[in-house]
């Protein structure tokens, strides 16, 4: 087990012992104030201890977790010391050490040491350089020296330790020197704390790794609760005439710093830290300005109306609201330029593209290039989702495969219209903001792609229909030429030959007439078959009857559900051919056990659904029967949909317009 993790476990055990001792001392002392302070201090120390243990377990070689536990342990130590003094007051017979009393007078510096050490070694657990060892040495030595100097102070101890004799004494001539040394250590210690904070800034400026920079930003965000405490203290004195609200800030600081540190070490990419810092700075400045306005307004109005006048408070509030309403947006932009430049660049670029597009100086398809430049991400892609399609396409209609990249969906009117696919830069929150800001541009491009595809498809469909018409005409010509036409020509030649031999008595007229009638019957049958291919004669009795006759010729059980009849001729023919072609394809390619055909009508729409329980995997490919069927349906003003997942059967659905 790594040494830092062992140290963290030992500190956690010590904190547990101190907490138990605090409970015992609270019962003995019976001081409500001290007990409340102990409960509050222990509660505020728990986040540091618990999260420090989490970091120590996940990063056993780093001292960051141990220092977090140490922060919580020191807080509990101080509150237990107050309880001990309270218990001594009530029970003077309790054992105590003169050495403890002497040294405890100057141990307050140790409260700041763990936090300062944490700033020096964050985030990787190492110092910024060898020169910073002096800072660590100073943070450990100066509090010890200060504690020893205060131990030699001959002043009486505070209650309840007044009768306790001083364990350490110096001759009177040396006392002024000792006092000067003690006072001199205070600015030295303050300088060490400032140096520790400076180490964080220097480490951030030198960092080239984006991960380390993000971790340092998280740590800075947690430390931002310290100025928040000052603002709350200001507000507390302004509204409550006391520092009560400052306790809320201290509690927030005790929670924010360990939480931010833990997130920085374990999950630095949990949230867009630049956005969080920008928001914190913006609202912090707004709060400070608000308090300043309120203070000034209340003072000026209160000069005439009285300090506690509700008129002064109402007037101050109104002035603040009127002043800050136009200021917040400008302040947000100013803060973004300094703390969140990526967001400012993206939103400005999108806004500029909006304006140039509206003026006719740019095209909305330039959004992808605009975002690439603003985010400095040449691999970024903008995808558009077309109706009825599951994937994304780019502005040219080519497929966009996001793979495992971060994707920010673009929504408009409750519908997914596209996505922004990150290449190498940009956080999830920033991409979401870009998606929201560019939604209208993406919708325009998506509609353009859809219209362009519809026009291309209509042109291709017309070409296919024209080609199919030519093919159908050639087939009819071939069928007529090879079938009924040849039979009629042959019949005509036979009649002409018989006519020439009627006078010589060599012709059996009755036999020839029977033969000619048979030939004519065959020709009629062939012509009917050709005519049936153009329009099934079964439709004369309605679509339902035609589908019954069609199902009777299919070598697979067919379930019919026809709830639409008395349809116009063109709609009935199209519906018949949809059912015929779909069943033919199912029998030919799927080998299903059953086929279901359902025709329904709702308002001015007729829906034809043909399903089978085959293996699925069907596709509409150029030159196939389904492609020709799709053209026929589109020519009738309808739409054809194919659903054929592998292993899930096939569903062909056609929706046809039908006037009421």
XYZ file of C-alpha atoms in Angstrom:
660
model
C 0.000 0.000 0.000
C 1.392 3.402 -1.000
C 2.696 5.654 1.803
C 0.355 8.628 1.042
C -2.643 6.321 1.232
C -1.441 4.862 4.541
C -1.076 8.409 5.871
C -4.630 9.194 4.757
C -5.999 6.153 6.599
C -4.080 7.118 9.730
C -5.435 10.662 9.608
C -8.967 9.367 9.095
C -8.570 7.134 12.155
C -7.242 10.091 14.169
C -10.198 12.199 13.074
C -12.550 9.459 14.233
C -10.854 9.352 17.632
C -11.063 13.141 17.942
C -14.754 13.107 17.010
C -15.439 10.454 19.649
C -13.544 12.456 22.237
C -15.546 15.516 21.228
C -18.816 13.705 21.873
C -17.634 12.694 25.338
C -16.451 16.228 26.127
C -19.748 17.677 24.878
C -21.654 15.469 27.311
C -19.332 16.383 30.174
C -19.174 20.094 29.435
C -22.838 20.695 28.696
C -22.009 23.973 26.952
C -24.588 24.459 24.202
C -22.491 26.959 22.270
C -19.359 24.824 22.297
C -21.360 21.730 21.387
C -22.978 23.537 18.471
C -19.566 24.705 17.305
C -18.231 21.160 17.555
C -21.176 19.758 15.565
C -20.836 22.438 12.910
C -17.062 22.048 12.655
C -17.268 18.263 12.410
C -20.011 18.475 9.778
C -17.986 20.903 7.687
C -14.892 18.737 8.083
C -16.597 15.580 6.833
C -16.539 16.484 3.104
C -12.769 17.016 3.218
C -12.212 13.753 5.074
C -14.549 11.599 2.975
C -13.517 13.015 -0.376
C -9.876 12.936 0.681
C -10.193 9.212 1.332
C -11.800 8.747 -2.087
C -8.883 10.533 -3.737
C -6.365 8.588 -1.646
C -7.894 5.269 -2.694
C -8.150 6.217 -6.372
C -4.737 7.969 -6.484
C -2.668 6.143 -3.852
C 0.652 7.687 -4.938
C -0.547 11.295 -4.595
C -0.501 13.272 -1.342
C -3.524 15.335 -2.430
C -5.958 12.930 -0.773
C -3.956 12.879 2.458
C -3.874 16.670 2.616
C -7.641 16.837 2.139
C -8.110 14.458 5.082
C -5.646 16.572 7.076
C -7.739 19.697 6.422
C -10.775 18.012 7.956
C -8.760 16.601 10.853
C -7.398 20.021 11.809
C -10.907 21.509 11.805
C -12.111 18.805 14.193
C -9.009 19.311 16.369
C -9.831 22.987 16.903
C -13.471 22.335 17.843
C -12.466 19.550 20.222
C -10.055 21.988 21.892
C -12.923 24.399 22.549
C -14.992 21.557 23.998
C -12.084 20.560 26.216
C -11.882 24.081 27.636
C -15.646 24.046 28.245
C -15.446 20.681 29.988
C -12.593 21.911 32.218
C -14.778 24.820 33.279
C -17.497 22.472 34.475
C -15.215 19.689 35.717
C -11.965 21.202 37.035
C -10.909 17.759 38.193
C -10.445 16.580 34.612
C -6.844 15.811 33.799
C -5.025 18.232 31.548
C -1.426 18.874 30.618
C 0.399 22.115 31.306
C 2.324 21.495 28.104
C -0.937 21.340 26.132
C -2.130 24.603 27.681
C 1.143 26.328 26.834
C 1.369 25.126 23.252
C -2.317 25.473 22.384
C -2.156 29.269 22.617
C -0.382 29.534 19.255
C -1.527 26.441 17.384
C -4.059 28.354 15.238
C -1.518 28.688 12.417
C -1.699 24.964 11.788
C -5.259 25.410 10.528
C -3.884 27.070 7.389
C -0.942 24.739 6.788
C -2.818 21.813 5.129
C -4.588 24.134 2.662
C -1.321 25.908 1.846
C 0.481 22.606 1.283
C -2.401 21.482 -0.916
C -1.959 24.572 -3.095
C 1.770 23.851 -3.416
C 1.423 20.247 -4.608
C -1.868 20.352 -6.524
C -2.777 18.607 -8.840
C -0.082 15.926 -9.269
C 1.174 15.783 -5.684
C 4.575 17.281 -6.560
C 6.068 20.718 -6.001
C 6.366 23.086 -8.980
C 10.164 22.897 -8.604
C 13.022 22.391 -6.180
C 13.065 26.070 -5.202
C 9.635 25.655 -3.663
C 10.987 23.406 -0.941
C 11.684 26.517 1.115
C 7.952 27.241 1.127
C 7.165 23.789 2.520
C 9.897 24.179 5.115
C 8.592 27.588 6.106
C 4.999 26.346 6.416
C 6.154 23.635 8.795
C 8.723 25.628 10.773
C 7.034 29.027 11.208
C 3.920 27.670 13.030
C 6.157 25.642 15.355
C 8.287 28.703 16.146
C 5.194 30.830 16.689
C 3.707 28.207 18.995
C 6.928 28.065 21.033
C 7.123 31.865 21.242
C 3.553 32.114 22.518
C 4.336 29.382 25.025
C 6.950 31.726 26.594
C 4.466 34.610 26.806
C 4.013 35.372 30.537
C 0.496 36.782 30.042
C -2.287 34.946 31.914
C -3.947 32.090 30.077
C -7.568 32.540 28.967
C -10.361 30.904 30.982
C -10.563 28.270 32.311
C -6.769 27.898 32.437
C -5.990 31.105 34.397
C -4.588 29.284 37.469
C -2.311 27.106 35.349
C 1.358 28.027 35.939
C 3.506 28.815 32.903
C 5.683 25.884 31.995
C 8.154 27.989 29.974
C 9.723 31.199 31.306
C 12.351 33.662 30.107
C 14.157 36.426 31.904
C 12.349 39.755 31.617
C 15.022 41.451 29.433
C 14.444 38.874 26.697
C 10.667 39.224 26.565
C 10.547 42.274 24.224
C 12.801 40.460 21.780
C 10.511 37.445 21.942
C 7.453 39.584 21.314
C 9.072 41.264 18.317
C 9.981 37.857 16.934
C 6.394 36.642 17.372
C 4.966 39.674 15.620
C 7.526 39.347 12.822
C 6.460 35.779 12.168
C 2.931 36.914 11.275
C 3.833 38.673 7.976
C 6.253 35.862 7.212
C 3.454 33.341 7.548
C 1.153 35.531 5.468
C 3.843 35.692 2.796
C 4.093 31.904 2.803
C 0.324 31.648 2.277
C 0.507 34.136 -0.599
C 3.416 32.197 -2.093
C 1.354 29.013 -1.923
C -1.475 30.682 -3.833
C 1.067 32.094 -6.295
C 2.304 28.579 -6.961
C -1.124 27.673 -8.352
C -1.058 30.659 -10.711
C 2.493 29.944 -11.885
C 1.720 26.281 -12.411
C -1.291 27.231 -14.544
C 0.726 29.632 -16.691
C 3.440 27.068 -17.286
C 1.056 24.172 -17.970
C 0.793 23.053 -21.591
C -1.332 20.003 -20.848
C -5.050 20.775 -21.176
C -5.863 18.219 -18.485
C -3.634 19.934 -15.918
C -5.000 23.349 -16.859
C -8.557 22.074 -16.393
C -7.624 20.618 -12.979
C -6.161 23.917 -11.839
C -9.285 25.741 -13.016
C -11.435 23.407 -10.935
C -9.284 24.134 -7.900
C -9.577 27.872 -8.528
C -13.354 27.530 -8.814
C -13.502 25.915 -5.380
C -11.304 28.654 -3.905
C -13.653 31.268 -5.418
C -15.943 30.660 -2.447
C -13.564 32.714 -0.298
C -14.500 36.017 -2.005
C -18.086 34.786 -1.896
C -17.757 34.730 1.889
C -16.681 38.382 1.837
C -19.712 39.299 -0.290
C -22.026 37.456 2.078
C -20.439 39.221 5.020
C -21.053 42.563 3.277
C -24.660 41.624 2.562
C -25.107 40.413 6.120
C -24.001 43.710 7.615
C -26.121 45.570 5.050
C -29.352 43.677 5.690
C -28.944 42.016 9.104
C -26.506 44.337 10.909
C -24.305 41.362 11.706
C -21.931 38.791 10.152
C -24.356 35.844 10.288
C -24.422 35.260 6.505
C -20.650 34.928 6.463
C -21.116 31.534 8.120
C -22.957 30.405 5.001
C -19.946 31.425 2.925
C -17.572 29.561 5.225
C -19.758 26.468 4.980
C -19.814 26.771 1.190
C -16.028 27.106 1.157
C -15.596 24.044 3.369
C -17.709 22.062 0.904
C -16.606 23.618 -2.397
C -12.846 23.241 -2.027
C -12.793 19.453 -1.344
C -15.503 18.833 -3.947
C -13.677 20.880 -6.597
C -10.364 19.230 -5.715
C -11.846 15.749 -5.983
C -13.490 16.496 -9.317
C -10.245 17.992 -10.603
C -8.224 14.905 -9.701
C -10.720 12.214 -10.706
C -13.137 13.753 -13.246
C -11.749 16.993 -14.642
C -14.001 16.645 -17.737
C -17.221 16.323 -15.731
C -18.374 19.810 -16.717
C -17.199 22.737 -18.785
C -15.017 24.395 -16.180
C -14.530 27.546 -18.284
C -18.269 28.028 -18.365
C -18.537 27.497 -14.614
C -15.765 30.023 -13.914
C -17.314 32.539 -16.295
C -20.707 32.190 -14.616
C -19.190 32.424 -11.138
C -17.213 35.568 -11.992
C -20.179 37.163 -13.747
C -22.643 36.609 -10.941
C -20.007 37.513 -8.359
C -19.455 40.858 -10.072
C -23.198 41.362 -10.484
C -23.674 40.680 -6.774
C -20.887 43.060 -5.818
C -22.294 45.787 -8.060
C -25.781 45.111 -6.743
C -24.616 45.473 -3.156
C -22.717 48.617 -4.074
C -25.739 50.151 -5.767
C -27.992 49.136 -2.918
C -25.629 50.530 -0.309
C -25.282 53.846 -2.133
C -29.007 54.115 -2.922
C -30.065 53.214 0.597
C -27.614 55.731 2.033
C -28.676 58.583 -0.240
C -32.408 57.942 0.051
C -32.079 57.173 3.744
C -30.624 60.614 4.394
C -34.071 62.041 3.843
C -36.384 59.149 4.670
C -34.555 57.564 7.558
C -32.109 54.701 7.781
C -34.698 51.993 8.446
C -37.348 53.405 6.158
C -39.037 50.857 3.841
C -39.147 53.635 1.253
C -35.373 53.691 1.219
C -35.197 49.927 0.806
C -37.780 49.932 -1.997
C -36.084 52.832 -3.758
C -32.707 51.143 -3.461
C -34.063 47.912 -4.886
C -35.713 49.700 -7.803
C -32.535 51.614 -8.626
C -30.468 48.401 -8.492
C -32.875 46.525 -10.764
C -32.986 49.370 -13.295
C -29.217 49.733 -13.323
C -28.317 46.050 -13.573
C -30.884 45.030 -16.192
C -28.849 46.247 -19.211
C -25.545 45.710 -17.472
C -25.596 41.961 -16.951
C -25.433 40.998 -20.641
C -22.525 43.353 -21.286
C -20.796 42.130 -18.163
C -21.248 38.522 -19.276
C -19.616 39.312 -22.616
C -16.751 41.098 -20.918
C -16.151 38.181 -18.566
C -16.421 35.644 -21.403
C -13.728 37.448 -23.372
C -11.329 37.041 -20.470
C -12.336 33.814 -18.769
C -14.203 31.900 -21.499
C -12.778 33.078 -24.843
C -13.884 29.918 -26.654
C -17.553 30.573 -25.862
C -17.283 34.202 -26.861
C -15.585 33.250 -30.139
C -18.199 30.627 -30.994
C -21.260 32.726 -30.211
C -19.818 35.780 -31.957
C -18.948 33.746 -35.054
C -22.442 32.214 -35.238
C -24.084 35.598 -34.712
C -21.916 37.094 -37.461
C -22.823 34.243 -39.828
C -26.507 34.823 -39.050
C -26.165 38.464 -40.009
C -24.187 37.819 -43.195
C -26.612 35.094 -44.252
C -29.578 37.401 -43.727
C -27.806 40.054 -45.801
C -27.109 37.572 -48.594
C -23.336 37.745 -48.087
C -22.891 34.178 -46.843
C -24.534 30.767 -46.998
C -25.749 28.796 -43.965
C -23.679 25.850 -45.213
C -20.621 27.802 -43.978
C -21.534 26.958 -40.372
C -19.160 23.993 -40.235
C -16.188 26.055 -41.425
C -17.174 28.858 -39.044
C -17.252 26.544 -36.024
C -13.971 24.920 -37.033
C -12.283 28.305 -37.065
C -13.875 29.526 -33.835
C -13.067 26.339 -31.902
C -9.746 25.720 -33.672
C -10.919 22.218 -34.413
C -10.377 21.293 -38.088
C -11.949 17.857 -37.520
C -15.311 19.191 -36.297
C -18.325 18.087 -38.332
C -21.879 19.394 -38.612
C -24.411 16.674 -39.406
C -27.993 17.092 -40.574
C -30.775 14.603 -39.854
C -33.254 14.201 -42.702
C -36.847 13.041 -42.081
C -37.157 9.277 -42.085
C -33.368 8.776 -41.918
C -31.556 7.366 -38.914
C -28.074 8.671 -39.740
C -26.503 12.063 -40.298
C -25.385 13.676 -43.550
C -23.208 16.695 -44.251
C -24.134 19.731 -46.312
C -23.382 17.836 -49.534
C -25.578 14.909 -48.538
C -22.678 12.556 -47.781
C -23.044 10.342 -44.664
C -21.464 11.536 -41.413
C -20.310 8.810 -39.041
C -19.659 10.259 -35.555
C -18.044 7.056 -34.300
C -17.180 7.424 -30.611
C -16.729 11.203 -30.795
C -18.623 13.614 -28.564
C -21.935 14.553 -30.201
C -24.117 17.546 -29.330
C -27.639 17.077 -30.676
C -29.375 20.007 -32.322
C -33.075 20.295 -31.536
C -35.668 22.701 -32.868
C -39.379 22.563 -32.145
C -38.934 19.341 -30.156
C -37.325 17.477 -33.080
C -33.774 16.340 -33.735
C -32.571 18.208 -36.804
C -28.854 17.499 -36.657
C -25.765 17.287 -34.503
C -22.358 18.844 -33.985
C -19.629 16.193 -33.857
C -16.493 17.210 -31.974
C -13.117 16.565 -33.464
C -10.439 17.356 -30.874
C -11.558 20.541 -29.097
C -14.606 21.912 -27.321
C -16.436 20.741 -24.237
C -19.871 19.141 -24.160
C -21.511 22.286 -22.752
C -19.834 24.561 -25.302
C -20.934 22.340 -28.178
C -24.480 22.362 -26.783
C -24.448 26.156 -26.734
C -23.138 26.198 -30.303
C -25.881 23.740 -31.295
C -28.546 25.933 -29.741
C -27.176 29.133 -31.293
C -26.845 27.578 -34.757
C -30.127 25.644 -34.788
C -31.835 27.954 -37.292
C -28.889 27.779 -39.689
C -28.841 23.997 -39.408
C -32.592 23.846 -40.067
C -32.197 25.959 -43.217
C -29.426 23.702 -44.528
C -31.409 20.584 -43.627
C -34.434 21.856 -45.558
C -32.212 22.696 -48.508
C -30.769 19.193 -48.524
C -34.241 17.709 -48.252
C -35.593 19.842 -51.122
C -32.546 19.092 -53.258
C -32.898 15.378 -52.616
C -36.619 15.519 -53.339
C -35.962 17.274 -56.651
C -33.241 14.799 -57.562
C -35.480 11.911 -56.602
C -38.388 13.341 -58.581
C -36.153 13.760 -61.620
C -34.801 10.239 -61.238
C -38.296 8.901 -60.656
C -39.562 10.560 -63.829
C -36.659 9.072 -65.751
C -37.364 5.630 -64.310
C -41.064 5.929 -65.072
C -40.299 7.008 -68.639
C -37.902 4.097 -69.047
C -40.460 1.717 -67.527
C -43.083 3.046 -69.938
C -40.805 2.393 -72.890
C -40.041 -1.086 -71.566
C -43.728 -1.793 -71.048
C -44.501 -0.615 -74.595
C -41.789 -2.886 -76.038
C -43.098 -5.787 -73.973
C -46.623 -5.224 -75.273
C -45.340 -4.987 -78.808
C -43.384 -8.215 -78.334
C -46.301 -10.024 -76.727
C -48.703 -8.893 -79.436
C -46.235 -9.693 -82.201
C -45.255 -13.102 -80.894
C -48.714 -14.097 -79.711
C -52.080 -12.774 -80.871
C -50.704 -10.929 -83.926
C -48.959 -14.024 -85.329
C -52.009 -16.117 -84.640
C -54.331 -13.663 -86.454
C -51.938 -13.299 -89.407
C -51.721 -17.073 -89.690
C -55.512 -17.287 -89.474
C -55.884 -14.710 -92.249
C -53.498 -16.610 -94.509
C -55.389 -19.855 -93.884
C -58.697 -18.199 -94.769
C -57.225 -16.763 -97.958
C -55.857 -20.187 -98.946
C -59.175 -21.865 -98.259
C -60.936 -19.235 -100.329
C -58.889 -20.223 -103.378
C -59.847 -23.919 -103.087
C -63.547 -23.586 -102.336
C -64.513 -24.173 -105.996
C -62.507 -27.390 -106.537
C -64.148 -29.172 -103.577
C -60.856 -30.086 -101.938
C -61.552 -28.081 -98.775
C -63.396 -29.364 -95.678
C -65.285 -26.140 -94.870
C -66.748 -27.363 -91.571
C -63.372 -28.518 -90.305
C -61.731 -25.267 -91.349
C -64.414 -23.198 -89.618
C -63.958 -25.174 -86.404
C -60.192 -24.657 -86.585
C -60.573 -20.943 -87.246
C -62.965 -20.489 -84.331
C -60.467 -22.247 -82.036
C -57.662 -19.993 -83.291
C -59.797 -16.915 -82.687
C -60.581 -18.122 -79.151
C -56.874 -18.544 -78.406
C -56.162 -15.071 -79.750
C -58.896 -13.622 -77.529
C -57.439 -15.390 -74.501
C -53.975 -13.998 -75.202
C -55.356 -10.490 -75.675
C -57.213 -10.779 -72.364
C -54.022 -11.831 -70.617
C -52.224 -8.819 -72.036
C -55.096 -6.539 -71.034
C -55.089 -8.067 -67.538
C -51.458 -7.006 -67.159
C -52.515 -3.436 -67.884
C -55.548 -3.485 -65.651
C -56.726 -6.540 -63.710
C -60.289 -7.309 -64.661
C -60.913 -8.397 -61.048
C -60.987 -4.718 -60.123
C -64.341 -4.412 -61.835
C -65.821 -5.952 -58.673
C -63.798 -3.783 -56.277
C -60.362 -3.870 -54.659
C -61.391 -6.421 -52.040
C -62.467 -8.962 -54.651
C -59.296 -8.365 -56.703
C -57.101 -8.994 -53.634
C -59.041 -12.164 -52.803
C -58.405 -13.468 -56.326
C -54.743 -12.427 -56.058
C -54.303 -14.140 -52.666
C -55.772 -17.329 -54.112
C -52.869 -17.576 -56.566
C -50.161 -17.164 -53.881
C -48.664 -20.460 -52.611
C -48.537 -19.079 -49.041
C -51.434 -18.488 -46.594
C -52.508 -14.851 -46.880
C -54.493 -12.969 -44.219
C -56.607 -10.226 -45.759
C -58.081 -7.221 -43.951
C -59.596 -4.816 -46.461
C -61.475 -1.951 -44.826
C -61.505 0.355 -47.823
C -63.641 -0.038 -50.912
C -65.324 2.191 -53.475
C -61.958 3.751 -54.171
C -61.210 5.833 -57.256
C -59.923 3.783 -60.188
C -56.346 5.074 -60.032
C -56.060 4.597 -56.266
C -57.472 1.063 -56.425
C -55.061 0.088 -59.223
C -52.045 1.477 -57.321
C -53.117 -0.283 -54.120
C -53.571 -3.534 -56.046
C -50.108 -3.311 -57.587
C -48.550 -2.513 -54.177
C -50.081 -5.673 -52.713
C -49.219 -7.739 -55.790
C -45.590 -6.663 -56.000
C -45.020 -6.938 -52.237
C -46.484 -10.456 -52.102
C -44.516 -11.512 -55.180
C -41.265 -10.276 -53.617
C -42.058 -11.988 -50.326
C -42.725 -15.351 -51.967
C -39.739 -15.029 -54.278
C -37.075 -13.814 -51.836
C -38.244 -14.338 -48.236
C -39.991 -17.721 -48.238
C -42.392 -16.676 -45.440
C -44.814 -18.928 -43.635
C -47.601 -16.346 -43.730
C -48.323 -13.026 -45.380
C -50.629 -10.311 -44.035
C -52.339 -7.697 -46.214
C -54.240 -4.818 -44.656
C -55.891 -1.936 -46.510
C -57.402 0.891 -44.469
C -58.713 4.352 -45.130
C -58.516 7.366 -42.807
C -59.803 10.635 -44.146
C -58.126 11.388 -47.440
C -55.433 8.731 -47.015
C -55.438 5.049 -47.971
C -52.814 2.847 -46.339
C -51.714 -0.490 -47.764
C -49.616 -2.683 -45.447
C -48.098 -5.979 -46.565
C -46.111 -7.874 -43.941
C -44.421 -11.256 -43.817
C -42.523 -13.302 -41.241
C -39.480 -13.945 -43.411
C -35.830 -13.322 -42.510
C -35.949 -9.616 -43.401
C -33.016 -7.684 -44.848
C -34.922 -6.371 -47.879
C -33.752 -3.120 -49.504
C -35.025 -0.788 -52.186
C -32.304 -1.009 -54.835
C -32.361 0.533 -58.309
C -33.764 -1.804 -60.941
C -35.704 -3.982 -58.492
C -39.450 -4.465 -58.264
C -39.620 -2.482 -55.023
C -37.861 0.465 -56.685
C -40.406 0.431 -59.504
C -43.185 0.150 -56.947
C -41.820 3.171 -55.070
C -41.831 5.140 -58.332
C -45.432 4.128 -59.018
C -46.510 5.190 -55.510
C -44.641 8.512 -55.750
C -46.174 9.155 -59.162
C -49.580 8.754 -57.502
C -48.593 11.362 -54.902
C -48.011 8.846 -52.113
C -45.077 7.552 -50.113
C -43.642 4.056 -49.742
C -41.911 2.899 -46.571
C -39.929 -0.311 -46.149
C -39.056 -1.806 -42.767
C -37.045 -5.005 -42.939
C -34.707 -5.572 -39.979
C -32.566 -8.685 -40.101
C -34.500 -11.561 -38.562
C -37.610 -9.415 -38.028
C -39.662 -9.921 -41.175
C -40.535 -7.313 -43.782
C -43.185 -4.604 -43.833
C -44.077 -2.687 -46.985
C -46.358 0.262 -46.309
C -47.767 2.624 -48.918
C -49.788 5.731 -48.066
C -51.839 6.993 -51.022
C -53.824 10.217 -51.300
C -57.524 9.686 -51.855
C -59.911 12.592 -52.298
C -63.063 12.408 -50.166
